[in-house]
Amino acid sequence: MATLSSTLRDYAKIIYPDSAAEQYSPLWSYRAKFVLRAIYYRNAFQYITSSISPLLLETLCKQCPRFLEKSFRPYIINDSSAIERAQFVVQHYQFVSEKLPPHICNEIYTKEYGLTLFDFTVGEIEYAFKLVFHARYQKEGDMSLILFNEIDKNFYTLTFAMRDIEGQRQLVIGGLQGPASSPENNLKIKALTKTLHGQRPKDLMVKIITLIANIWRVDTILAVKSASHAYSAKRYSKGRIKANYDKHWQALGGTEFDKHFYALSMEDIRRNPEDISRPKRAMYRRRYEWLDTVNATLQQKISL
């Protein structure tokens, strides 16, 4: 994509290029629908195209050809208006372009597997926590924290977006996905939990994003409710959301924020050694030492 032209016809060719004719057939129909939707959602569409810097917008369209359609469909929650969706997206990229150091932004949004935060080995499998932008999660946010390995790629994925509400910086979690249940995956999860000093990977994803939120000076972490999730919208088939998000957020101490979100604690809550049974004290000590090391690494890697 050489330039981002101001005409809807050119935008349609960017999103649905001739090379995608087999995937989107008939091509003219997809292009026509895009133009009609862009006209219908004119204010939201123009807000995105005019508020994100041209170079960043070009990068995003390369990574996610249908990026310009974000305001046409549910985003993080299922009942926001097109202009609300556009404002949310723009606020995220204002944070990315104005607050994140350029080299961090570049690695997250241009590399296939994003920015590696830290890595570790479990048995013969090498894992890494990464920050990445993947088009497949675009309805749940605009950045993902992934637990990656070469076999499964994204073993766990937590997708989120940043926004500013009345001067308060929020990190909003729009999705948390793990591997399909199978004997093989269950063994991997068991091995991960043991290596990570008793921390379940699903819980650890939230722990790591909390460390990141503190480094990025976030005021509030919000996590979407099951009934409000983007894929709970009427336009999507029933049963698309299988995870019970509410139960998980509650188990992590989440509290009701509003009809769409739970608020998660920003604090690194640790158990008093006196309250831990003697056989488990050593495990908790190693866990907290590991988390301290991870936090120090993140401070060096992604500080604003």
PDB file of C-alpha atoms in Angstrom:
ATOM      1  CA  MET A   1       0.000   0.000   0.000  1.00  0.00           C
ATOM      2  CA  ALA A   2       1.794   3.123  -1.218  1.00  0.00           C
ATOM      3  CA  THR A   3      -0.587   5.743   0.138  1.00  0.00           C
ATOM      4  CA  LEU A   4      -3.862   6.096   1.985  1.00  0.00           C
ATOM      5  CA  SER A   5      -6.076   7.925  -0.469  1.00  0.00           C
ATOM      6  CA  SER A   6      -9.010   9.969   0.807  1.00  0.00           C
ATOM      7  CA  THR A   7     -11.544   8.313  -1.520  1.00  0.00           C
ATOM      8  CA  LEU A   8     -13.703   5.437  -0.373  1.00  0.00           C
ATOM      9  CA  ARG A   9     -13.093   3.630  -3.637  1.00  0.00           C
ATOM     10  CA  ASP A  10      -9.367   3.565  -2.981  1.00  0.00           C
ATOM     11  CA  TYR A  11      -9.942   2.501   0.625  1.00  0.00           C
ATOM     12  CA  ALA A  12     -12.110  -0.363  -0.653  1.00  0.00           C
ATOM     13  CA  LYS A  13      -9.255  -1.540  -2.879  1.00  0.00           C
ATOM     14  CA  ILE A  14      -6.873  -1.415   0.081  1.00  0.00           C
ATOM     15  CA  ILE A  15      -9.160  -3.599   2.197  1.00  0.00           C
ATOM     16  CA  TYR A  16     -10.242  -5.902  -0.629  1.00  0.00           C
ATOM     17  CA  PRO A  17      -7.338  -5.942  -3.118  1.00  0.00           C
ATOM     18  CA  ASP A  18      -7.414  -7.801  -6.418  1.00  0.00           C
ATOM     19  CA  SER A  19      -5.133 -10.427  -4.869  1.00  0.00           C
ATOM     20  CA  ALA A  20      -7.955 -11.362  -2.454  1.00  0.00           C
ATOM     21  CA  ALA A  21     -10.471 -12.131  -5.192  1.00  0.00           C
ATOM     22  CA  GLU A  22     -10.661 -15.833  -4.313  1.00  0.00           C
ATOM     23  CA  GLN A  23     -11.166 -15.165  -0.600  1.00  0.00           C
ATOM     24  CA  TYR A  24     -13.760 -12.431  -1.130  1.00  0.00           C
ATOM     25  CA  SER A  25     -15.974 -13.405  -4.026  1.00  0.00           C
ATOM     26  CA  PRO A  26     -17.465 -11.558  -5.774  1.00  0.00           C
ATOM     27  CA  LEU A  27     -14.918  -8.847  -4.993  1.00  0.00           C
ATOM     28  CA  TRP A  28     -17.071  -5.986  -6.254  1.00  0.00           C
ATOM     29  CA  SER A  29     -19.780  -6.925  -3.730  1.00  0.00           C
ATOM     30  CA  TYR A  30     -17.425  -6.682  -0.740  1.00  0.00           C
ATOM     31  CA  ARG A  31     -16.068  -3.371  -1.989  1.00  0.00           C
ATOM     32  CA  ALA A  32     -19.574  -2.004  -2.514  1.00  0.00           C
ATOM     33  CA  LYS A  33     -20.665  -3.062   0.987  1.00  0.00           C
ATOM     34  CA  PHE A  34     -17.609  -1.363   2.449  1.00  0.00           C
ATOM     35  CA  VAL A  35     -18.370   1.898   0.631  1.00  0.00           C
ATOM     36  CA  LEU A  36     -22.008   1.836   1.745  1.00  0.00           C
ATOM     37  CA  ARG A  37     -21.051   1.142   5.366  1.00  0.00           C
ATOM     38  CA  ALA A  38     -18.397   3.848   5.330  1.00  0.00           C
ATOM     39  CA  ILE A  39     -21.039   6.297   4.134  1.00  0.00           C
ATOM     40  CA  TYR A  40     -23.566   5.081   6.729  1.00  0.00           C
ATOM     41  CA  TYR A  41     -20.970   5.301   9.534  1.00  0.00           C
ATOM     42  CA  ARG A  42     -19.394   8.389   7.994  1.00  0.00           C
ATOM     43  CA  ASN A  43     -18.543  10.227  11.209  1.00  0.00           C
ATOM     44  CA  ALA A  44     -16.962   7.199  12.883  1.00  0.00           C
ATOM     45  CA  PHE A  45     -15.049   6.196   9.757  1.00  0.00           C
ATOM     46  CA  GLN A  46     -13.665   9.684   9.205  1.00  0.00           C
ATOM     47  CA  TYR A  47     -12.747   9.988  12.882  1.00  0.00           C
ATOM     48  CA  ILE A  48     -10.495   6.929  12.657  1.00  0.00           C
ATOM     49  CA  THR A  49      -8.889   7.866   9.338  1.00  0.00           C
ATOM     50  CA  SER A  50      -8.233  11.458  10.386  1.00  0.00           C
ATOM     51  CA  SER A  51      -7.165  10.901  14.014  1.00  0.00           C
ATOM     52  CA  ILE A  52      -4.541   8.154  13.676  1.00  0.00           C
ATOM     53  CA  SER A  53      -1.228   9.298  12.210  1.00  0.00           C
ATOM     54  CA  PRO A  54      -0.933   8.386   8.497  1.00  0.00           C
ATOM     55  CA  LEU A  55       2.219   6.292   8.928  1.00  0.00           C
ATOM     56  CA  LEU A  56       0.751   4.313  11.818  1.00  0.00           C
ATOM     57  CA  LEU A  57      -2.536   3.879   9.971  1.00  0.00           C
ATOM     58  CA  GLU A  58      -0.681   2.572   6.943  1.00  0.00           C
ATOM     59  CA  THR A  59       1.172   0.071   9.143  1.00  0.00           C
ATOM     60  CA  LEU A  60      -2.083  -1.078  10.752  1.00  0.00           C
ATOM     61  CA  CYS A  61      -3.751  -1.568   7.376  1.00  0.00           C
ATOM     62  CA  LYS A  62      -0.823  -3.685   6.227  1.00  0.00           C
ATOM     63  CA  GLN A  63      -1.033  -5.890   9.309  1.00  0.00           C
ATOM     64  CA  CYS A  64      -4.838  -5.984   9.335  1.00  0.00           C
ATOM     65  CA  PRO A  65      -6.313  -5.180   5.894  1.00  0.00           C
ATOM     66  CA  ARG A  66      -9.811  -4.752   7.367  1.00  0.00           C
ATOM     67  CA  PHE A  67      -8.652  -2.370  10.088  1.00  0.00           C
ATOM     68  CA  LEU A  68     -10.648   0.506   8.571  1.00  0.00           C
ATOM     69  CA  GLU A  69     -13.856  -1.454   9.189  1.00  0.00           C
ATOM     70  CA  LYS A  70     -13.364  -1.501  12.973  1.00  0.00           C
ATOM     71  CA  SER A  71     -16.107   1.020  13.668  1.00  0.00           C
ATOM     72  CA  PHE A  72     -18.615  -1.029  11.636  1.00  0.00           C
ATOM     73  CA  ARG A  73     -18.686  -3.985  14.037  1.00  0.00           C
ATOM     74  CA  PRO A  74     -18.777  -4.679  17.804  1.00  0.00           C
ATOM     75  CA  TYR A  75     -15.552  -3.741  19.568  1.00  0.00           C
ATOM     76  CA  ILE A  76     -14.762  -5.076  23.069  1.00  0.00           C
ATOM     77  CA  ILE A  77     -18.410  -4.668  24.140  1.00  0.00           C
ATOM     78  CA  ASN A  78     -21.484  -5.563  22.127  1.00  0.00           C
ATOM     79  CA  ASP A  79     -23.705  -2.493  22.326  1.00  0.00           C
ATOM     80  CA  SER A  80     -21.543   0.579  21.734  1.00  0.00           C
ATOM     81  CA  SER A  81     -22.279   3.013  18.917  1.00  0.00           C
ATOM     82  CA  ALA A  82     -20.032   3.383  15.878  1.00  0.00           C
ATOM     83  CA  ILE A  83     -18.636   6.711  17.083  1.00  0.00           C
ATOM     84  CA  GLU A  84     -17.967   5.236  20.551  1.00  0.00           C
ATOM     85  CA  ARG A  85     -16.071   2.378  18.927  1.00  0.00           C
ATOM     86  CA  ALA A  86     -14.080   4.822  16.816  1.00  0.00           C
ATOM     87  CA  GLN A  87     -13.223   6.959  19.845  1.00  0.00           C
ATOM     88  CA  PHE A  88     -12.042   3.888  21.765  1.00  0.00           C
ATOM     89  CA  VAL A  89      -9.800   2.766  18.890  1.00  0.00           C
ATOM     90  CA  VAL A  90      -8.361   6.250  18.418  1.00  0.00           C
ATOM     91  CA  GLN A  91      -7.642   6.658  22.138  1.00  0.00           C
ATOM     92  CA  HIS A  92      -5.704   3.393  22.110  1.00  0.00           C
ATOM     93  CA  TYR A  93      -3.528   4.525  19.225  1.00  0.00           C
ATOM     94  CA  GLN A  94      -3.018   7.949  20.737  1.00  0.00           C
ATOM     95  CA  PHE A  95      -1.512   6.136  23.721  1.00  0.00           C
ATOM     96  CA  VAL A  96       0.570   3.945  21.410  1.00  0.00           C
ATOM     97  CA  SER A  97       1.920   6.831  19.326  1.00  0.00           C
ATOM     98  CA  GLU A  98       2.268   9.451  22.071  1.00  0.00           C
ATOM     99  CA  LYS A  99       3.309   7.417  25.128  1.00  0.00           C
ATOM    100  CA  LEU A 100       5.080   4.265  23.968  1.00  0.00           C
ATOM    101  CA  PRO A 101       8.722   4.635  22.867  1.00  0.00           C
ATOM    102  CA  PRO A 102       8.906   4.272  19.047  1.00  0.00           C
ATOM    103  CA  HIS A 103      10.993   1.089  19.127  1.00  0.00           C
ATOM    104  CA  ILE A 104       8.397  -0.633  21.338  1.00  0.00           C
ATOM    105  CA  CYS A 105       5.543   0.451  19.079  1.00  0.00           C
ATOM    106  CA  ASN A 106       7.472  -0.709  16.022  1.00  0.00           C
ATOM    107  CA  GLU A 107       8.147  -4.199  17.381  1.00  0.00           C
ATOM    108  CA  ILE A 108       4.567  -4.733  18.543  1.00  0.00           C
ATOM    109  CA  TYR A 109       2.897  -3.506  15.365  1.00  0.00           C
ATOM    110  CA  THR A 110       5.278  -4.564  12.588  1.00  0.00           C
ATOM    111  CA  LYS A 111       6.726  -7.926  13.656  1.00  0.00           C
ATOM    112  CA  GLU A 112       4.675 -11.084  13.163  1.00  0.00           C
ATOM    113  CA  TYR A 113       5.205 -12.244  16.739  1.00  0.00           C
ATOM    114  CA  GLY A 114       5.630  -8.827  18.288  1.00  0.00           C
ATOM    115  CA  LEU A 115       7.860  -7.768  21.154  1.00  0.00           C
ATOM    116  CA  THR A 116       9.345 -10.494  23.359  1.00  0.00           C
ATOM    117  CA  LEU A 117       9.108  -9.514  27.025  1.00  0.00           C
ATOM    118  CA  PHE A 118      10.825 -12.516  28.618  1.00  0.00           C
ATOM    119  CA  ASP A 119      11.165 -16.253  28.050  1.00  0.00           C
ATOM    120  CA  PHE A 120      11.580 -19.463  30.030  1.00  0.00           C
ATOM    121  CA  THR A 121      11.727 -23.214  29.461  1.00  0.00           C
ATOM    122  CA  VAL A 122       9.351 -25.924  30.638  1.00  0.00           C
ATOM    123  CA  GLY A 123      10.784 -29.357  29.972  1.00  0.00           C
ATOM    124  CA  GLU A 124      11.764 -29.280  26.311  1.00  0.00           C
ATOM    125  CA  ILE A 125       9.380 -26.467  25.356  1.00  0.00           C
ATOM    126  CA  GLU A 126      10.548 -22.858  25.198  1.00  0.00           C
ATOM    127  CA  TYR A 127       7.885 -20.301  26.113  1.00  0.00           C
ATOM    128  CA  ALA A 128       7.872 -16.526  25.795  1.00  0.00           C
ATOM    129  CA  PHE A 129       5.550 -13.748  26.870  1.00  0.00           C
ATOM    130  CA  LYS A 130       5.075 -11.272  24.034  1.00  0.00           C
ATOM    131  CA  LEU A 131       3.121  -8.125  23.193  1.00  0.00           C
ATOM    132  CA  VAL A 132       1.721  -8.310  19.681  1.00  0.00           C
ATOM    133  CA  PHE A 133      -0.938  -6.999  17.301  1.00  0.00           C
ATOM    134  CA  HIS A 134      -2.898  -9.778  15.594  1.00  0.00           C
ATOM    135  CA  ALA A 135      -5.806  -9.116  13.239  1.00  0.00           C
ATOM    136  CA  ARG A 136      -7.635 -12.237  14.437  1.00  0.00           C
ATOM    137  CA  TYR A 137      -8.339 -10.593  17.814  1.00  0.00           C
ATOM    138  CA  GLN A 138      -9.320  -7.176  16.479  1.00  0.00           C
ATOM    139  CA  LYS A 139     -12.837  -7.221  17.959  1.00  0.00           C
ATOM    140  CA  GLU A 140     -11.418  -7.772  21.462  1.00  0.00           C
ATOM    141  CA  GLY A 141      -8.820  -4.998  21.449  1.00  0.00           C
ATOM    142  CA  ASP A 142      -5.768  -3.663  19.646  1.00  0.00           C
ATOM    143  CA  MET A 143      -2.888  -5.279  21.506  1.00  0.00           C
ATOM    144  CA  SER A 144      -2.423  -8.785  22.859  1.00  0.00           C
ATOM    145  CA  LEU A 145      -0.297 -10.334  25.571  1.00  0.00           C
ATOM    146  CA  ILE A 146       0.486 -13.863  24.422  1.00  0.00           C
ATOM    147  CA  LEU A 147       2.133 -16.886  26.000  1.00  0.00           C
ATOM    148  CA  PHE A 148       3.934 -18.225  22.949  1.00  0.00           C
ATOM    149  CA  ASN A 149       5.702 -21.399  21.968  1.00  0.00           C
ATOM    150  CA  GLU A 150       6.837 -22.615  18.548  1.00  0.00           C
ATOM    151  CA  ILE A 151       4.478 -25.603  18.574  1.00  0.00           C
ATOM    152  CA  ASP A 152       1.184 -23.960  19.535  1.00  0.00           C
ATOM    153  CA  LYS A 153       2.109 -20.349  18.704  1.00  0.00           C
ATOM    154  CA  ASN A 154      -0.424 -18.465  20.874  1.00  0.00           C
ATOM    155  CA  PHE A 155      -0.948 -20.904  23.763  1.00  0.00           C
ATOM    156  CA  TYR A 156      -2.718 -18.217  25.825  1.00  0.00           C
ATOM    157  CA  THR A 157      -3.878 -14.816  24.593  1.00  0.00           C
ATOM    158  CA  LEU A 158      -5.120 -11.795  26.547  1.00  0.00           C
ATOM    159  CA  THR A 159      -6.332  -8.985  24.282  1.00  0.00           C
ATOM    160  CA  PHE A 160      -6.824  -5.426  25.490  1.00  0.00           C
ATOM    161  CA  ALA A 161      -6.951  -1.751  24.580  1.00  0.00           C
ATOM    162  CA  MET A 162      -5.976   1.487  26.299  1.00  0.00           C
ATOM    163  CA  ARG A 163      -8.246   4.483  26.715  1.00  0.00           C
ATOM    164  CA  ASP A 164      -8.510   7.717  28.653  1.00  0.00           C
ATOM    165  CA  ILE A 165     -11.718   8.608  30.493  1.00  0.00           C
ATOM    166  CA  GLU A 166     -11.751  12.042  32.124  1.00  0.00           C
ATOM    167  CA  GLY A 167      -8.005  11.972  32.640  1.00  0.00           C
ATOM    168  CA  GLN A 168      -7.988   8.419  34.000  1.00  0.00           C
ATOM    169  CA  ARG A 169      -5.966   5.882  32.011  1.00  0.00           C
ATOM    170  CA  GLN A 170      -7.752   2.557  31.653  1.00  0.00           C
ATOM    171  CA  LEU A 171      -6.509  -0.793  30.380  1.00  0.00           C
ATOM    172  CA  VAL A 172      -9.560  -2.690  29.135  1.00  0.00           C
ATOM    173  CA  ILE A 173      -9.391  -6.463  28.692  1.00  0.00           C
ATOM    174  CA  GLY A 174     -11.642  -7.616  25.863  1.00  0.00           C
ATOM    175  CA  GLY A 175     -10.723 -11.290  25.733  1.00  0.00           C
ATOM    176  CA  LEU A 176      -8.751 -14.090  27.396  1.00  0.00           C
ATOM    177  CA  GLN A 177      -8.285 -17.334  25.501  1.00  0.00           C
ATOM    178  CA  GLY A 178      -6.464 -20.544  26.286  1.00  0.00           C
ATOM    179  CA  PRO A 179      -5.843 -23.811  24.451  1.00  0.00           C
ATOM    180  CA  ALA A 180      -8.574 -26.296  23.635  1.00  0.00           C
ATOM    181  CA  SER A 181      -8.981 -28.988  26.258  1.00  0.00           C
ATOM    182  CA  SER A 182      -7.079 -32.139  25.321  1.00  0.00           C
ATOM    183  CA  PRO A 183      -4.856 -34.634  27.155  1.00  0.00           C
ATOM    184  CA  GLU A 184      -1.777 -33.102  25.525  1.00  0.00           C
ATOM    185  CA  ASN A 185      -2.707 -29.511  26.388  1.00  0.00           C
ATOM    186  CA  ASN A 186      -3.737 -30.478  29.905  1.00  0.00           C
ATOM    187  CA  LEU A 187      -0.278 -31.958  30.456  1.00  0.00           C
ATOM    188  CA  LYS A 188       1.322 -28.747  29.164  1.00  0.00           C
ATOM    189  CA  ILE A 189      -0.798 -26.656  31.533  1.00  0.00           C
ATOM    190  CA  LYS A 190       0.112 -28.933  34.438  1.00  0.00           C
ATOM    191  CA  ALA A 191       3.823 -28.656  33.598  1.00  0.00           C
ATOM    192  CA  LEU A 192       3.561 -24.868  33.245  1.00  0.00           C
ATOM    193  CA  THR A 193       1.817 -24.559  36.603  1.00  0.00           C
ATOM    194  CA  LYS A 194       4.515 -26.615  38.302  1.00  0.00           C
ATOM    195  CA  THR A 195       7.375 -24.679  36.685  1.00  0.00           C
ATOM    196  CA  LEU A 196       5.705 -21.349  37.502  1.00  0.00           C
ATOM    197  CA  HIS A 197       5.581 -22.211  41.203  1.00  0.00           C
ATOM    198  CA  GLY A 198       1.911 -23.107  41.388  1.00  0.00           C
ATOM    199  CA  GLN A 199       0.618 -20.287  39.174  1.00  0.00           C
ATOM    200  CA  ARG A 200      -2.038 -21.348  36.678  1.00  0.00           C
ATOM    201  CA  PRO A 201      -1.264 -19.895  33.220  1.00  0.00           C
ATOM    202  CA  LYS A 202      -4.733 -18.336  32.914  1.00  0.00           C
ATOM    203  CA  ASP A 203      -4.257 -16.479  36.199  1.00  0.00           C
ATOM    204  CA  LEU A 204      -0.680 -15.583  35.336  1.00  0.00           C
ATOM    205  CA  MET A 205      -1.822 -13.837  32.145  1.00  0.00           C
ATOM    206  CA  VAL A 206      -3.759 -11.395  34.326  1.00  0.00           C
ATOM    207  CA  LYS A 207      -0.844 -11.076  36.767  1.00  0.00           C
ATOM    208  CA  ILE A 208       1.540 -10.123  33.934  1.00  0.00           C
ATOM    209  CA  ILE A 209      -0.892  -7.625  32.402  1.00  0.00           C
ATOM    210  CA  THR A 210      -1.250  -6.081  35.876  1.00  0.00           C
ATOM    211  CA  LEU A 211       2.524  -5.615  36.075  1.00  0.00           C
ATOM    212  CA  ILE A 212       2.433  -4.012  32.617  1.00  0.00           C
ATOM    213  CA  ALA A 213      -0.471  -1.767  33.635  1.00  0.00           C
ATOM    214  CA  ASN A 214       1.491  -0.446  36.604  1.00  0.00           C
ATOM    215  CA  ILE A 215       4.546   0.233  34.443  1.00  0.00           C
ATOM    216  CA  TRP A 216       2.310   2.112  31.989  1.00  0.00           C
ATOM    217  CA  ARG A 217       0.786   4.174  34.826  1.00  0.00           C
ATOM    218  CA  VAL A 218      -2.707   2.826  34.343  1.00  0.00           C
ATOM    219  CA  ASP A 219      -5.310   3.980  36.855  1.00  0.00           C
ATOM    220  CA  THR A 220      -7.865   1.202  36.341  1.00  0.00           C
ATOM    221  CA  ILE A 221      -7.886  -2.293  34.835  1.00  0.00           C
ATOM    222  CA  LEU A 222     -11.279  -3.293  33.460  1.00  0.00           C
ATOM    223  CA  ALA A 223     -12.289  -6.759  32.248  1.00  0.00           C
ATOM    224  CA  VAL A 224     -15.295  -7.401  30.015  1.00  0.00           C
ATOM    225  CA  LYS A 225     -18.261  -9.386  31.300  1.00  0.00           C
ATOM    226  CA  SER A 226     -19.405 -12.471  29.412  1.00  0.00           C
ATOM    227  CA  ALA A 227     -22.768 -10.938  28.509  1.00  0.00           C
ATOM    228  CA  SER A 228     -21.096  -7.797  27.146  1.00  0.00           C
ATOM    229  CA  HIS A 229     -18.308  -9.456  25.140  1.00  0.00           C
ATOM    230  CA  ALA A 230     -18.077  -8.411  21.488  1.00  0.00           C
ATOM    231  CA  TYR A 231     -18.954 -11.928  20.331  1.00  0.00           C
ATOM    232  CA  SER A 232     -22.087 -11.929  22.478  1.00  0.00           C
ATOM    233  CA  ALA A 233     -23.647  -9.489  20.022  1.00  0.00           C
ATOM    234  CA  LYS A 234     -26.809 -10.675  18.265  1.00  0.00           C
ATOM    235  CA  ARG A 235     -25.046 -10.698  14.885  1.00  0.00           C
ATOM    236  CA  TYR A 236     -22.860 -13.622  15.997  1.00  0.00           C
ATOM    237  CA  SER A 237     -23.985 -17.212  16.490  1.00  0.00           C
ATOM    238  CA  LYS A 238     -25.037 -18.340  19.946  1.00  0.00           C
ATOM    239  CA  GLY A 239     -22.431 -20.138  21.978  1.00  0.00           C
ATOM    240  CA  ARG A 240     -19.509 -18.234  20.467  1.00  0.00           C
ATOM    241  CA  ILE A 241     -18.347 -17.318  23.973  1.00  0.00           C
ATOM    242  CA  LYS A 242     -17.666 -20.516  25.879  1.00  0.00           C
ATOM    243  CA  ALA A 243     -15.528 -19.117  28.703  1.00  0.00           C
ATOM    244  CA  ASN A 244     -17.208 -17.842  31.858  1.00  0.00           C
ATOM    245  CA  TYR A 245     -15.384 -14.528  32.114  1.00  0.00           C
ATOM    246  CA  ASP A 246     -17.406 -13.320  35.095  1.00  0.00           C
ATOM    247  CA  LYS A 247     -16.448 -16.330  37.198  1.00  0.00           C
ATOM    248  CA  HIS A 248     -12.772 -15.887  36.378  1.00  0.00           C
ATOM    249  CA  TRP A 249     -12.706 -12.149  37.149  1.00  0.00           C
ATOM    250  CA  GLN A 250     -14.538 -12.774  40.424  1.00  0.00           C
ATOM    251  CA  ALA A 251     -12.058 -15.503  41.379  1.00  0.00           C
ATOM    252  CA  LEU A 252      -9.277 -12.965  40.887  1.00  0.00           C
ATOM    253  CA  GLY A 253     -10.990 -10.504  43.225  1.00  0.00           C
ATOM    254  CA  GLY A 254     -12.693  -8.459  40.524  1.00  0.00           C
ATOM    255  CA  THR A 255     -15.488  -6.112  41.572  1.00  0.00           C
ATOM    256  CA  GLU A 256     -18.474  -4.767  39.648  1.00  0.00           C
ATOM    257  CA  PHE A 257     -17.517  -1.598  37.770  1.00  0.00           C
ATOM    258  CA  ASP A 258     -20.562  -1.066  35.550  1.00  0.00           C
ATOM    259  CA  LYS A 259     -22.914  -3.144  33.404  1.00  0.00           C
ATOM    260  CA  HIS A 260     -20.108  -4.062  30.999  1.00  0.00           C
ATOM    261  CA  PHE A 261     -16.988  -4.514  33.121  1.00  0.00           C
ATOM    262  CA  TYR A 262     -15.373  -5.798  36.283  1.00  0.00           C
ATOM    263  CA  ALA A 263     -12.558  -3.784  37.845  1.00  0.00           C
ATOM    264  CA  LEU A 264      -9.442  -5.791  38.685  1.00  0.00           C
ATOM    265  CA  SER A 265      -6.979  -4.885  41.410  1.00  0.00           C
ATOM    266  CA  MET A 266      -3.910  -2.869  40.438  1.00  0.00           C
ATOM    267  CA  GLU A 267      -2.085  -4.108  43.531  1.00  0.00           C
ATOM    268  CA  ASP A 268       0.328  -7.018  43.713  1.00  0.00           C
ATOM    269  CA  ILE A 269      -1.437  -8.835  46.531  1.00  0.00           C
ATOM    270  CA  ARG A 270       0.813 -11.310  48.316  1.00  0.00           C
ATOM    271  CA  ARG A 271       0.040 -13.740  51.098  1.00  0.00           C
ATOM    272  CA  ASN A 272       1.541 -13.332  54.535  1.00  0.00           C
ATOM    273  CA  PRO A 273       4.060 -16.162  55.098  1.00  0.00           C
ATOM    274  CA  GLU A 274       2.453 -16.818  58.473  1.00  0.00           C
ATOM    275  CA  ASP A 275      -0.815 -17.641  56.693  1.00  0.00           C
ATOM    276  CA  ILE A 276       0.811 -20.187  54.380  1.00  0.00           C
ATOM    277  CA  SER A 277       1.202 -23.796  55.442  1.00  0.00           C
ATOM    278  CA  ARG A 278       4.830 -24.780  56.000  1.00  0.00           C
ATOM    279  CA  PRO A 279       5.002 -27.250  53.060  1.00  0.00           C
ATOM    280  CA  LYS A 280       3.993 -24.455  50.634  1.00  0.00           C
ATOM    281  CA  ARG A 281       6.053 -21.562  52.001  1.00  0.00           C
ATOM    282  CA  ALA A 282       9.080 -22.377  49.855  1.00  0.00           C
ATOM    283  CA  MET A 283       6.899 -22.504  46.726  1.00  0.00           C
ATOM    284  CA  TYR A 284       5.385 -19.093  47.454  1.00  0.00           C
ATOM    285  CA  ARG A 285       8.805 -17.633  48.197  1.00  0.00           C
ATOM    286  CA  ARG A 286      10.093 -18.854  44.808  1.00  0.00           C
ATOM    287  CA  ARG A 287       6.932 -17.565  43.111  1.00  0.00           C
ATOM    288  CA  TYR A 288       7.350 -14.072  44.520  1.00  0.00           C
ATOM    289  CA  GLU A 289      11.063 -14.034  43.683  1.00  0.00           C
ATOM    290  CA  TRP A 290      10.210 -15.051  40.120  1.00  0.00           C
ATOM    291  CA  LEU A 291       7.570 -12.307  39.836  1.00  0.00           C
ATOM    292  CA  ASP A 292      10.040  -9.731  41.180  1.00  0.00           C
ATOM    293  CA  THR A 293      12.547 -10.781  38.513  1.00  0.00           C
ATOM    294  CA  VAL A 294       9.870 -10.586  35.813  1.00  0.00           C
ATOM    295  CA  ASN A 295       8.788  -7.142  36.992  1.00  0.00           C
ATOM    296  CA  ALA A 296      12.381  -5.869  36.892  1.00  0.00           C
ATOM    297  CA  THR A 297      12.738  -7.231  33.348  1.00  0.00           C
ATOM    298  CA  LEU A 298       9.498  -5.568  32.248  1.00  0.00           C
ATOM    299  CA  GLN A 299      10.588  -2.264  33.785  1.00  0.00           C
ATOM    300  CA  GLN A 300      13.700  -2.340  31.608  1.00  0.00           C
ATOM    301  CA  LYS A 301      11.852  -3.534  28.515  1.00  0.00           C
ATOM    302  CA  ILE A 302       8.685  -1.431  28.266  1.00  0.00           C
ATOM    303  CA  SER A 303       8.939   1.626  30.527  1.00  0.00           C
ATOM    304  CA  LEU A 304       7.366   4.760  29.062  1.00  0.00           C
TER     305      LEU A 304
END
